[in-house]
Coordinates of C-alpha atoms in Angstrom, one line a residue:
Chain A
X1 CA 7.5 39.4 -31.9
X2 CA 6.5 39.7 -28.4
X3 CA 7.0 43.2 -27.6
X4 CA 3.6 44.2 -26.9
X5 CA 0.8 42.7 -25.2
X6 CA -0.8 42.5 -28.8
X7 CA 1.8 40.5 -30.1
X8 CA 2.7 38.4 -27.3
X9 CA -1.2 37.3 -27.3
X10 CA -1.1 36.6 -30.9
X11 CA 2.5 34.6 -30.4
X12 CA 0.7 32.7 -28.0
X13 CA -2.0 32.2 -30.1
X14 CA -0.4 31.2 -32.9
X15 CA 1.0 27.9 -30.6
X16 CA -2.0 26.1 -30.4
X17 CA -3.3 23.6 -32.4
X18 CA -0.3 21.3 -32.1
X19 CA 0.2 18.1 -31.2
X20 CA 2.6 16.3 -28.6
X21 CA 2.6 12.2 -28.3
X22 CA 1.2 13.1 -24.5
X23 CA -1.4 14.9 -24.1
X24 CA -4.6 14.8 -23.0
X25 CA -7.5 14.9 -25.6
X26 CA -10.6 17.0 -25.9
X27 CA -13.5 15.9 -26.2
X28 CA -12.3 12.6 -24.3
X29 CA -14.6 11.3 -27.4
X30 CA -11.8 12.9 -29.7
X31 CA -8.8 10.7 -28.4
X32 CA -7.0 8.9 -31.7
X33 CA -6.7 5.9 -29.6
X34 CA -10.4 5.4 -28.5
X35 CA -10.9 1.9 -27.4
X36 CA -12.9 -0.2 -29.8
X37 CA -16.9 -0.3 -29.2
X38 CA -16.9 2.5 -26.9
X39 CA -18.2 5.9 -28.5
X40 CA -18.3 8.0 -25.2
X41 CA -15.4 8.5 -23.4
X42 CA -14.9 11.1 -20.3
X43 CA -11.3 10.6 -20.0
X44 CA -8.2 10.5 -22.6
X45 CA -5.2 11.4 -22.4
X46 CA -1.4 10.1 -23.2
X47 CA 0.6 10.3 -20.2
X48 CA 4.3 11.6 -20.8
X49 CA 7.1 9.2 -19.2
X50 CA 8.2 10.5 -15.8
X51 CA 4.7 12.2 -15.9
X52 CA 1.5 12.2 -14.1
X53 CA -1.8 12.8 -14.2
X54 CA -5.1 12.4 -11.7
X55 CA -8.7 12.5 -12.5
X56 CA -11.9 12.6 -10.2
X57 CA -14.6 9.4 -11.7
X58 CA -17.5 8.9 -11.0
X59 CA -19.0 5.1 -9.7
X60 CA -19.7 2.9 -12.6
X61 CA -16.7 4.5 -14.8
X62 CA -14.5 2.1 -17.0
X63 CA -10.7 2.9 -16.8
X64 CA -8.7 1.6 -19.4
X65 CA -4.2 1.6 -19.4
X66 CA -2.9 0.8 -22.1
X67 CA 0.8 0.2 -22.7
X68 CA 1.9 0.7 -26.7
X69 CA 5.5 0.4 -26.0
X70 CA 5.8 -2.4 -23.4
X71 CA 7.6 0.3 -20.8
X72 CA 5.3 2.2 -19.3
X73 CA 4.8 1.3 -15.3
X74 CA 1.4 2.7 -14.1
X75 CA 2.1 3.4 -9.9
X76 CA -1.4 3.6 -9.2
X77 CA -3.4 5.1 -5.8
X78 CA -7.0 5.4 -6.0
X79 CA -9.4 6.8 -3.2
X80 CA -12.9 7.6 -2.6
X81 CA -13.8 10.8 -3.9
X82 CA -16.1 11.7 -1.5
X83 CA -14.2 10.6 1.5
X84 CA -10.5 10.7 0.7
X85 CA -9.5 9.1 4.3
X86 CA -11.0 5.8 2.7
X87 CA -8.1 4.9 0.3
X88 CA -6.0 2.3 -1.3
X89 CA -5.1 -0.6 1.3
X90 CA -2.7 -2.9 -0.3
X91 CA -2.3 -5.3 2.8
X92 CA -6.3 -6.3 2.5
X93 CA -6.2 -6.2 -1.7
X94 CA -3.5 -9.1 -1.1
X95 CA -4.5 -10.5 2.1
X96 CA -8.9 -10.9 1.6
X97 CA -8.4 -12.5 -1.9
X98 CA -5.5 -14.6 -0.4
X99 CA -3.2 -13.8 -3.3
X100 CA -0.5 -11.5 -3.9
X101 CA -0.5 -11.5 -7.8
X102 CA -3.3 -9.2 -9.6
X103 CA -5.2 -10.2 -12.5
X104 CA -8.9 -10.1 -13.5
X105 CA -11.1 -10.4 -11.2
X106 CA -8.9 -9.0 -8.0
X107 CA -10.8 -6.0 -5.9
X108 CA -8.6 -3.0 -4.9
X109 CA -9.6 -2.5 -1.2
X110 CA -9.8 0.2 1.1
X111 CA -9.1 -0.3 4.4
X112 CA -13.2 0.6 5.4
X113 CA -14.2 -3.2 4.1
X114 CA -15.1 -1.6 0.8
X115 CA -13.9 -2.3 -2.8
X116 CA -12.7 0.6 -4.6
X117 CA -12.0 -0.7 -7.8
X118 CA -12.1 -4.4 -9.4
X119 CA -9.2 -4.8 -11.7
X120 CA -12.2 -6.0 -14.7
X121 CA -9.3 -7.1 -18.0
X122 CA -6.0 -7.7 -17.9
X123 CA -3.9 -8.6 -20.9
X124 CA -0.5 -8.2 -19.1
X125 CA -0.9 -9.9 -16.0
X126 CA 2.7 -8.6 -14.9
X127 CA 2.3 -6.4 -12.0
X128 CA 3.3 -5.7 -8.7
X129 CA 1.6 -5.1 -5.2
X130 CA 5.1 -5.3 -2.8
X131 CA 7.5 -2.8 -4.0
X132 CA 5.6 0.9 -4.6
X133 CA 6.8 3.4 -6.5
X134 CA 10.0 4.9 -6.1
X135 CA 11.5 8.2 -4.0
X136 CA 14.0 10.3 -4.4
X137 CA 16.4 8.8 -2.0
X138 CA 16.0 5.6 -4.9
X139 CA 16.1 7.6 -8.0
X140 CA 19.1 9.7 -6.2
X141 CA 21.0 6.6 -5.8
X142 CA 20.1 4.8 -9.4
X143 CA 20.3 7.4 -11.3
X144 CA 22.2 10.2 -9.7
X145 CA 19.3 12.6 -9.8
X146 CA 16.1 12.7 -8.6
X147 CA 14.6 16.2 -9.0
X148 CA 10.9 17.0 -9.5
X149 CA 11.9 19.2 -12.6
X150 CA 14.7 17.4 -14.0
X151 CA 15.3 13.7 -16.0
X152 CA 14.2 10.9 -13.5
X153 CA 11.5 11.8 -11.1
X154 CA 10.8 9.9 -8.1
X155 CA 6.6 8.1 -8.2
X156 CA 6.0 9.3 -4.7
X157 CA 7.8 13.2 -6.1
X158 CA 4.3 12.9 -9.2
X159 CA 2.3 11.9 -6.0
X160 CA 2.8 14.3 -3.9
X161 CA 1.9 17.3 -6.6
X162 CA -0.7 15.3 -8.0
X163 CA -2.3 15.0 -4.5
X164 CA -2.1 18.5 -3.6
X165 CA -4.1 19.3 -6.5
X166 CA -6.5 17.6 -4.3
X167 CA -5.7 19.5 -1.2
X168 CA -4.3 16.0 0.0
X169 CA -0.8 15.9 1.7
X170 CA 2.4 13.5 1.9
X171 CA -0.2 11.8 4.9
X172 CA -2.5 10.9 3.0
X173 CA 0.0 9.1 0.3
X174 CA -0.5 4.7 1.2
X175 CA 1.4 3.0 -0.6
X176 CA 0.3 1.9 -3.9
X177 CA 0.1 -0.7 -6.8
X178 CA 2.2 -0.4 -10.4
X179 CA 0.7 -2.4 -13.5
X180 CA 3.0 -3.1 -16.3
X181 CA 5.9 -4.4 -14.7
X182 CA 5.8 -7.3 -12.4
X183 CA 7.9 -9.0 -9.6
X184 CA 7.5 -12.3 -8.4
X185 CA 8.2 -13.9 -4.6
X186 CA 10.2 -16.7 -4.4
X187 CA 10.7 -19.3 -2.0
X188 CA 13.1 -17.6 -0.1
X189 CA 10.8 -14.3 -0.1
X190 CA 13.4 -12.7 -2.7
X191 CA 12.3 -10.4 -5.4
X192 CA 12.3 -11.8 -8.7
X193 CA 12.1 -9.7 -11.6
X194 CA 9.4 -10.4 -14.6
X195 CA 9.4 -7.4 -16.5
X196 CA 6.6 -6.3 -18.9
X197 CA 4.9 -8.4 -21.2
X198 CA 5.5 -6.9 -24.2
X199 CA 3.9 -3.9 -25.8
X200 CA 0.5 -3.6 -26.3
X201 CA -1.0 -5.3 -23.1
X202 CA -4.2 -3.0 -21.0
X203 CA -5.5 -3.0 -17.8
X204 CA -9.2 -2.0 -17.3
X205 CA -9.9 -1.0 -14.1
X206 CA -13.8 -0.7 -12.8
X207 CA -14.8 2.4 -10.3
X208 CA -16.9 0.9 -7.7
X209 CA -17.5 4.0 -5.3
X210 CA -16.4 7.5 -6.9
X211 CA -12.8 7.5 -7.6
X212 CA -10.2 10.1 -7.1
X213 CA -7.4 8.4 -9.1
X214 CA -3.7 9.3 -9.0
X215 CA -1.3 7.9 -11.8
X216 CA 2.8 7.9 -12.0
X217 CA 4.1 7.1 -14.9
X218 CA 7.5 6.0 -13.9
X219 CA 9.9 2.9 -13.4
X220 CA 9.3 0.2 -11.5
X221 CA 12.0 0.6 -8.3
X222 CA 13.3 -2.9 -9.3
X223 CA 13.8 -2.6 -13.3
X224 CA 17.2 -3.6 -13.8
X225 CA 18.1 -1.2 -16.6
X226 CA 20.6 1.2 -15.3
X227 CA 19.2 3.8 -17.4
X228 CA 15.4 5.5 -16.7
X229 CA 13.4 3.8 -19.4
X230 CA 9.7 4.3 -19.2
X231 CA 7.2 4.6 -21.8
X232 CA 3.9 6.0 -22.5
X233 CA 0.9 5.3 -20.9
X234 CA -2.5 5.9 -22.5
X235 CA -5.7 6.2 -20.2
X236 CA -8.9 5.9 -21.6
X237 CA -12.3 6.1 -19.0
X238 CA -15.9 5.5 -19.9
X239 CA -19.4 5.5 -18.4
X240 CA -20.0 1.9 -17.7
X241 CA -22.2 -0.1 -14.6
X242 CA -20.6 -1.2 -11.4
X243 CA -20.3 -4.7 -10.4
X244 CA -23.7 -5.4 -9.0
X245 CA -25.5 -9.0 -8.4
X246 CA -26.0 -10.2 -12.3
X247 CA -22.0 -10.0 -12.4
X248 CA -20.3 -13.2 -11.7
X249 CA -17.7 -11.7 -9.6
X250 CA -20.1 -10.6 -7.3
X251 CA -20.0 -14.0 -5.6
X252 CA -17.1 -15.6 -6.9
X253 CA -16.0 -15.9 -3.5
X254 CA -17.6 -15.1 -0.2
X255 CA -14.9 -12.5 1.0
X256 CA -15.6 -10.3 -2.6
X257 CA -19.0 -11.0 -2.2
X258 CA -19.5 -9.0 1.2
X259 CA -16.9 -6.7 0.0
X260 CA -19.5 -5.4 -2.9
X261 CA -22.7 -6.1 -0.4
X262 CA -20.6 -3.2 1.5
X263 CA -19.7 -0.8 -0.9
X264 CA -23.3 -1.4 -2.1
X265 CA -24.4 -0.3 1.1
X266 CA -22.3 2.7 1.6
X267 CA -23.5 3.8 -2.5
X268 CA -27.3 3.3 -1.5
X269 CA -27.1 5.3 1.6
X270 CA -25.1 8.2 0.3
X271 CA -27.7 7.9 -2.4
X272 CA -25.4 7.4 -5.2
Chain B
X1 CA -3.8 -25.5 17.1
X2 CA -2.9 -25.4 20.5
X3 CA -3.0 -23.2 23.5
X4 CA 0.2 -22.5 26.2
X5 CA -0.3 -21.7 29.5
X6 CA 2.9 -20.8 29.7
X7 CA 4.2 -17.6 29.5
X8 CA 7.6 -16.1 29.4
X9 CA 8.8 -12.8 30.3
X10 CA 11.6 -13.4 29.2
X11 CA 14.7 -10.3 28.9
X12 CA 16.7 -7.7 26.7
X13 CA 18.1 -9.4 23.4
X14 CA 20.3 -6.5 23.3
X15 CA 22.1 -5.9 26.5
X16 CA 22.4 -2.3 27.9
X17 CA 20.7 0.2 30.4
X18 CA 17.0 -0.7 30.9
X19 CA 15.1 2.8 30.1
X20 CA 12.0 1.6 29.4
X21 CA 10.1 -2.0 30.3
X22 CA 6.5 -2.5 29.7
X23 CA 3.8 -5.0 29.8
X24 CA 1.4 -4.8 27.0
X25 CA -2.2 -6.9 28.1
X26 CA -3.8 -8.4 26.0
X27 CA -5.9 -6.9 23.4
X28 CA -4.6 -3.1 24.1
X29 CA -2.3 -1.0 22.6
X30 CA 0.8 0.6 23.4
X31 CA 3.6 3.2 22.1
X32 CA 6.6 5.0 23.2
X33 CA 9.6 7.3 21.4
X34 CA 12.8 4.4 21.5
X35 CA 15.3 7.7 20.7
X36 CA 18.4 7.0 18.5
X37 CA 21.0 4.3 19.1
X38 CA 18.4 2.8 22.0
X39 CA 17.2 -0.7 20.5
X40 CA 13.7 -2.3 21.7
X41 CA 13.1 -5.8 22.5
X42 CA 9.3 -7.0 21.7
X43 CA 8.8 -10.6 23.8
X44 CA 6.4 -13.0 23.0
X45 CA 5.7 -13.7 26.3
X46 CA 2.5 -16.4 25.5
X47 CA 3.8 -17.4 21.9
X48 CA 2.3 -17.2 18.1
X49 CA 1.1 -13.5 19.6
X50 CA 1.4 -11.2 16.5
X51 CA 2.3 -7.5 17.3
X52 CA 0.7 -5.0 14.8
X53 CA 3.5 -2.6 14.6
X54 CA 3.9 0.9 13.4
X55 CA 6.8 3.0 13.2
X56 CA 6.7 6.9 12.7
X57 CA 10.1 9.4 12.5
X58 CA 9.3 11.5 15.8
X59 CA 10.1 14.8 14.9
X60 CA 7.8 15.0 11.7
X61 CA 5.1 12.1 11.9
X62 CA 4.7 12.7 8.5
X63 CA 7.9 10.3 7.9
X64 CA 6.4 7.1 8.4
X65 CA 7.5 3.2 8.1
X66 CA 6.4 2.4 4.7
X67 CA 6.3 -1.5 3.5
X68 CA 7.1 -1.1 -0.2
X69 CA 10.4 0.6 0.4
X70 CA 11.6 -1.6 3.1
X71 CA 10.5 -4.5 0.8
X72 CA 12.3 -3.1 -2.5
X73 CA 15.0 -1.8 -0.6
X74 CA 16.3 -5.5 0.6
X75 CA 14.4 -6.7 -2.4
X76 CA 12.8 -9.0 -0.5
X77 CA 9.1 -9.9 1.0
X78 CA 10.3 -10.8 4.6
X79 CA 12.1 -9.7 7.7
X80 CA 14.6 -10.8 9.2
X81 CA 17.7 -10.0 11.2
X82 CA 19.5 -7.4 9.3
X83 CA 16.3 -6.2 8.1
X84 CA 16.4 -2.0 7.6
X85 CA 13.0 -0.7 8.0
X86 CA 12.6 1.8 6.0
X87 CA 10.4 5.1 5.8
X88 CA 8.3 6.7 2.8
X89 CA 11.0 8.7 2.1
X90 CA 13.3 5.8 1.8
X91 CA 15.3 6.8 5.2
X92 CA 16.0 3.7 8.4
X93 CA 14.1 3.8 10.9
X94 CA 14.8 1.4 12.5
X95 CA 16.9 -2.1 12.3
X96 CA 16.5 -5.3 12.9
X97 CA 19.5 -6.7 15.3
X98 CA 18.2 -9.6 16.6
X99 CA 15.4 -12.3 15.6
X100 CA 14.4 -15.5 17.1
X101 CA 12.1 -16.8 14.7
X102 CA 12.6 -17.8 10.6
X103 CA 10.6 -14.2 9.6
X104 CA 8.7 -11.6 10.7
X105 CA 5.8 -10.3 8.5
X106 CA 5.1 -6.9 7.2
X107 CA 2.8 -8.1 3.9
X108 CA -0.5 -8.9 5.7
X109 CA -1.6 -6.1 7.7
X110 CA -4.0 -5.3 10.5
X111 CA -6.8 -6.1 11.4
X112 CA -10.1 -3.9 11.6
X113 CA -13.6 -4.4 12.3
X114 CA -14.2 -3.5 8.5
X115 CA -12.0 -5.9 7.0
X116 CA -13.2 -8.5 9.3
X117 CA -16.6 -8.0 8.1
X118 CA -15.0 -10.0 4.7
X119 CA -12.8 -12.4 5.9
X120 CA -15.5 -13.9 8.7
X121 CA -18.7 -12.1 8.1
X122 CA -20.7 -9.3 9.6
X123 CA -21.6 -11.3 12.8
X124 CA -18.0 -10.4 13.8
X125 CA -18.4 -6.4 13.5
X126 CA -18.1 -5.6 17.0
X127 CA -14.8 -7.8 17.8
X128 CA -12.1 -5.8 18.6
X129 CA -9.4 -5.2 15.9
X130 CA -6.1 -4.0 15.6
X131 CA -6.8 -0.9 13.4
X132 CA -9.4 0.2 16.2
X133 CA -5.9 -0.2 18.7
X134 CA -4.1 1.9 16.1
X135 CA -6.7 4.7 16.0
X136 CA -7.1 5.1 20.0
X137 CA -3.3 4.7 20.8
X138 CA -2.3 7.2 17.5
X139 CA -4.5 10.2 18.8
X140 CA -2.6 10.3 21.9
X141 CA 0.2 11.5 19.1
X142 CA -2.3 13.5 17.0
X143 CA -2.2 10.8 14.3
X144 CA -5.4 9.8 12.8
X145 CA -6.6 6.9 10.0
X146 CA -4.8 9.3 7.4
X147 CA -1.4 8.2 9.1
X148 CA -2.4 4.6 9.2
X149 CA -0.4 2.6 6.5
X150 CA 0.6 -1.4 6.1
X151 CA 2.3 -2.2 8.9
X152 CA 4.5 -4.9 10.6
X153 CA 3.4 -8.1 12.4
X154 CA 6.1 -9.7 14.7
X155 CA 5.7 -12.7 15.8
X156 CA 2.8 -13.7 12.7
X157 CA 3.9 -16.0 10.1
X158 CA 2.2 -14.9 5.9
X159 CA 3.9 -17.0 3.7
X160 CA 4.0 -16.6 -0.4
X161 CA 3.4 -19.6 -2.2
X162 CA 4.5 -20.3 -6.0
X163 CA 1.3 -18.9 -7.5
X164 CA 1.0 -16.0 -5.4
X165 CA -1.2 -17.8 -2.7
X166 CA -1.0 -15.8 0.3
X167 CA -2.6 -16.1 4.2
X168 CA -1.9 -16.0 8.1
X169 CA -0.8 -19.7 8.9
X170 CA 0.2 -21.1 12.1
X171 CA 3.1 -19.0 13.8
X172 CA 6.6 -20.2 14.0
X173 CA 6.7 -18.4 17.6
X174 CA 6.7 -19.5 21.0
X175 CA 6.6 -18.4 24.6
X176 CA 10.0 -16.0 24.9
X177 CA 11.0 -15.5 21.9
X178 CA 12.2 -11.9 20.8
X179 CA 12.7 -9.4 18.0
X180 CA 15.3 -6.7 18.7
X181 CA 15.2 -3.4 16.7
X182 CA 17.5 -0.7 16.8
X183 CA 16.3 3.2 16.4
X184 CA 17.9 4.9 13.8
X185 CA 16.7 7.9 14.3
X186 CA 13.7 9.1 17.2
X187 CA 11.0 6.8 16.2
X188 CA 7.5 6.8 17.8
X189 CA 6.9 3.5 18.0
X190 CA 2.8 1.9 18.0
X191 CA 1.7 -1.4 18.8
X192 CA -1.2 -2.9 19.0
X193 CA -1.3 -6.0 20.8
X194 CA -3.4 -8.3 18.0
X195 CA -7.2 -9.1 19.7
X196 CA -8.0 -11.1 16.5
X197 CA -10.0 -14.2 17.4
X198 CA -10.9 -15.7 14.0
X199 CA -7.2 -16.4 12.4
X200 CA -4.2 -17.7 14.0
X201 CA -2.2 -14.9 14.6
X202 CA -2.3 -15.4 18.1
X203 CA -3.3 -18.8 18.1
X204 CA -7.0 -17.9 18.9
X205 CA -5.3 -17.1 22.3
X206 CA -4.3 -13.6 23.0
X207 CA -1.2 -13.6 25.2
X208 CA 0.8 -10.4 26.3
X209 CA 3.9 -9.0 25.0
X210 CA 7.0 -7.1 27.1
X211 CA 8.3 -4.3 25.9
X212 CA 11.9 -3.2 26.8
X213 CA 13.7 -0.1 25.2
X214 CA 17.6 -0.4 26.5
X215 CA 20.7 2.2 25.9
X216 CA 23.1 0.0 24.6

């Protein structure tokens, strides 16, 4: 019965309460799928396949992915919160560490000489820093439809809303990184597919500046499965310390090391 | 490492009506609209001189060459003649129609004053760099660092290795050789003639380049 404003509100009501295998969950501290030893979370939430989601963190913050089913593909872009111009360079995350293939350890750079975010676990090591996320020209051609609203949505289609919602435009879209999926280069330069590495793999990223982090859950441009098969992804985030001096990584090689000496920098003076 | 004196001018790869022919100096930046069908020829006029290279659609800037959907589209990491370059919207921009060396690059970027702060140190933070040639040469065109993306380097040689090793060797260049791209559309074209001095993209020797944009 919805034919009154009294009854509309209490059919609306009478919806909540529910459940949905993604959503996000509050109190983050509430999430069924709280990582072990952590108590205090500040971000949880299942993210739908073909969805999206984008969060604002603050330096220091823990970011967990976690893939249950082995097919979710997290297109990643992350950017400094305070100064959104400063943003996900993927030529100097491959080319300062003088590797292509992310693992533990590997800094996500900016193009300012600054670390964003240090990839800090890695259980999957299957990922990819070449190919980006798809658009719909790519999904339009797989899969014969590539709408916004409808069954197989593009990575850079999620992008572009979830940017907005930061008054960001198609400009400010780099290209970014997917974890979950990986490619490898062989000799030749071709492409050659890995895949996932089963369910159950994570990904903990590490916020070094404040973070304004976009996520598409979508597939990887090169998955060979004619169909759009993507899982979940979950995404749990906790208060935790950036990498500072008593880490090893802070010197485990003298481009990283200056890398944190200048996000250091730029944190002390902005007095964060 | 070793340093030519030699330098070759060279001509079109492509042959056609000469509309546009310029000398890029050493160290500065350059950029021009190659309309559709018109195809430019970048020379390598001192050898191993790396070109920084980006490519916008001309009507709406906001189409840009993007490096993961030129890579995924040919699913694979190099150029090379046949090459589509591709924008963020998965459109050509331009194509490659003629190459004189193995591969081009598009995986190891440019240069900046930031980013050379951690590959040499921060005694280097007032060399010249490629993103500062990309910033001064864009705002002629009203583009700014949030139109800067990964970008192409003809001319510089970034192998892959097994493991994922990855780094700007010794070029495979030398003085005259060319890259030829077609426009598929009105592309604003920027380059930024690479000043770096501590890698050997340019073979610690910055050289010029010609440009030359002919009507087929």
């Amino acid at each position: 019965m919805t034919d009154s404003v009294l009854n509309a509100r209490a059919d609306a009501r009478a919806r909540g309460g529910q459940t949905s295998e993604w959503m996000p969950y509050l109190p983050a501290s509430s999430s069924p799928y709280r990582p072990p030893g952590v108590e205090a979370l500040t971000w949880a939430e299942t993210v739908a396949p073909g969805g999206y989601t984008h969060k604002v963190l603050a330096r220091g913050t823990r970011i967990r992915f976690d893939d249950p089913t082995g097919d979710a593909c997290a297109h990643v872009i992350v950017y400094n919160a305070l100064e959104t111009v400063e943003r996900l360079n993927l030529a100097d995350t491959v080319k300062i560490p003088w590797q292509a293939y992310l693992g533990a350890g590997h800094p996500l750079l900016s193009g300012d000489g600054r670390v964003l975010a240090t990839i800090v676990g890695d259980t999957s090591g299957h990922h990819d820093a070449f190919c980006g996320t798809t658009t719909e020209a790519w999904n339009q051609r797989k899969y014969g439809d590539a709408r916004p609203e409808g069954p197989s949505p593009a990575g850079r289609s999620l992008f572009v809303k979830a940017a907005a919602k930061h008054g960001l435009a198609p400009r400010d879209l780099p290209p970014s990184v997917s974890f979950f999926q990986g490619i490898r280069v062989d000799a030749d330069g071709a492409f050659v597919w890995r895949g996932s590495a089963g369910e159950g793999t994570s990904v903990e990223l590490l916020a070094e500046l404040p973070l304004l982090v976009l996520v598409a859950n979508v597939p990887h441009p090169l998955d060979p499965r004619a169909d759009y098969v993507v899982g979940p992804l979950r995404v749990h985030a906790w208060r935790a310390a950036p990498t500072g001096p008593d880490d090893d990584r802070f010197q485990a090689t003298p481009e990283a090391h200056r890398a944190y000496l200048n996000t250091i920098d730029y944190a002390e003076a902005r007095g964060l | 490492m070793t340093s030519s004196l030699a330098l070759d001018w060279s001509e079109p790869l492509v042959a056609g009506e000469v509309v546009l022919d310029d000398r890029v100096a050493p160290n500065a930046s350059w950029s021009a609209v190659v309309r559709a069908g018109h195809v430019l020829t970048i020379v390598d006029v001192g050898g191993n001189q790396s070109g920084d290279c980006l490519l916008y659609n001309a009507a709406d800037t906001e189409e840009r060459y993007s490096v993961p959907d030129t890579l995924a589209w040919q699913g694979n990491a190099y150029v090379r003649t046949g090459t589509v370059l591709r924008s963020n919207l998965g459109n050509p921009l331009m194509t490659v129609v003629g190459n004189e060396i193995d591969r081009q690059d598009t995986i190891g970027g440019a240069c900046s004053k930031e980013s050379n702060t951690l590959r040499y140190g921060h005694h280097v933070m007032f060399h010249h760099g490629c993103r500062e040639n990309f910033l001064s040469e864009g705002a002629k065109h009203g583009l700014g660092l949030r139109d800067l993306v990964s970008n192409l380097n003809w001319f510089m040689n970034v192998p892959v290795e097994a493991d994922g090793a990855l780094g700007i060797v010794d070029g495979m260049s030398a003085p005259g050789k060319r890259v030829a791209v077609r426009a598929e559309t009105d592309v604003l074209v920027l380059v930024s003639n690479c000043p770096q001095m501590n890698n050997p993209c340019n073979d610690f020797n910055p050289t010029p380049l010609r440009m030359i944009v002919v009507r087929p």
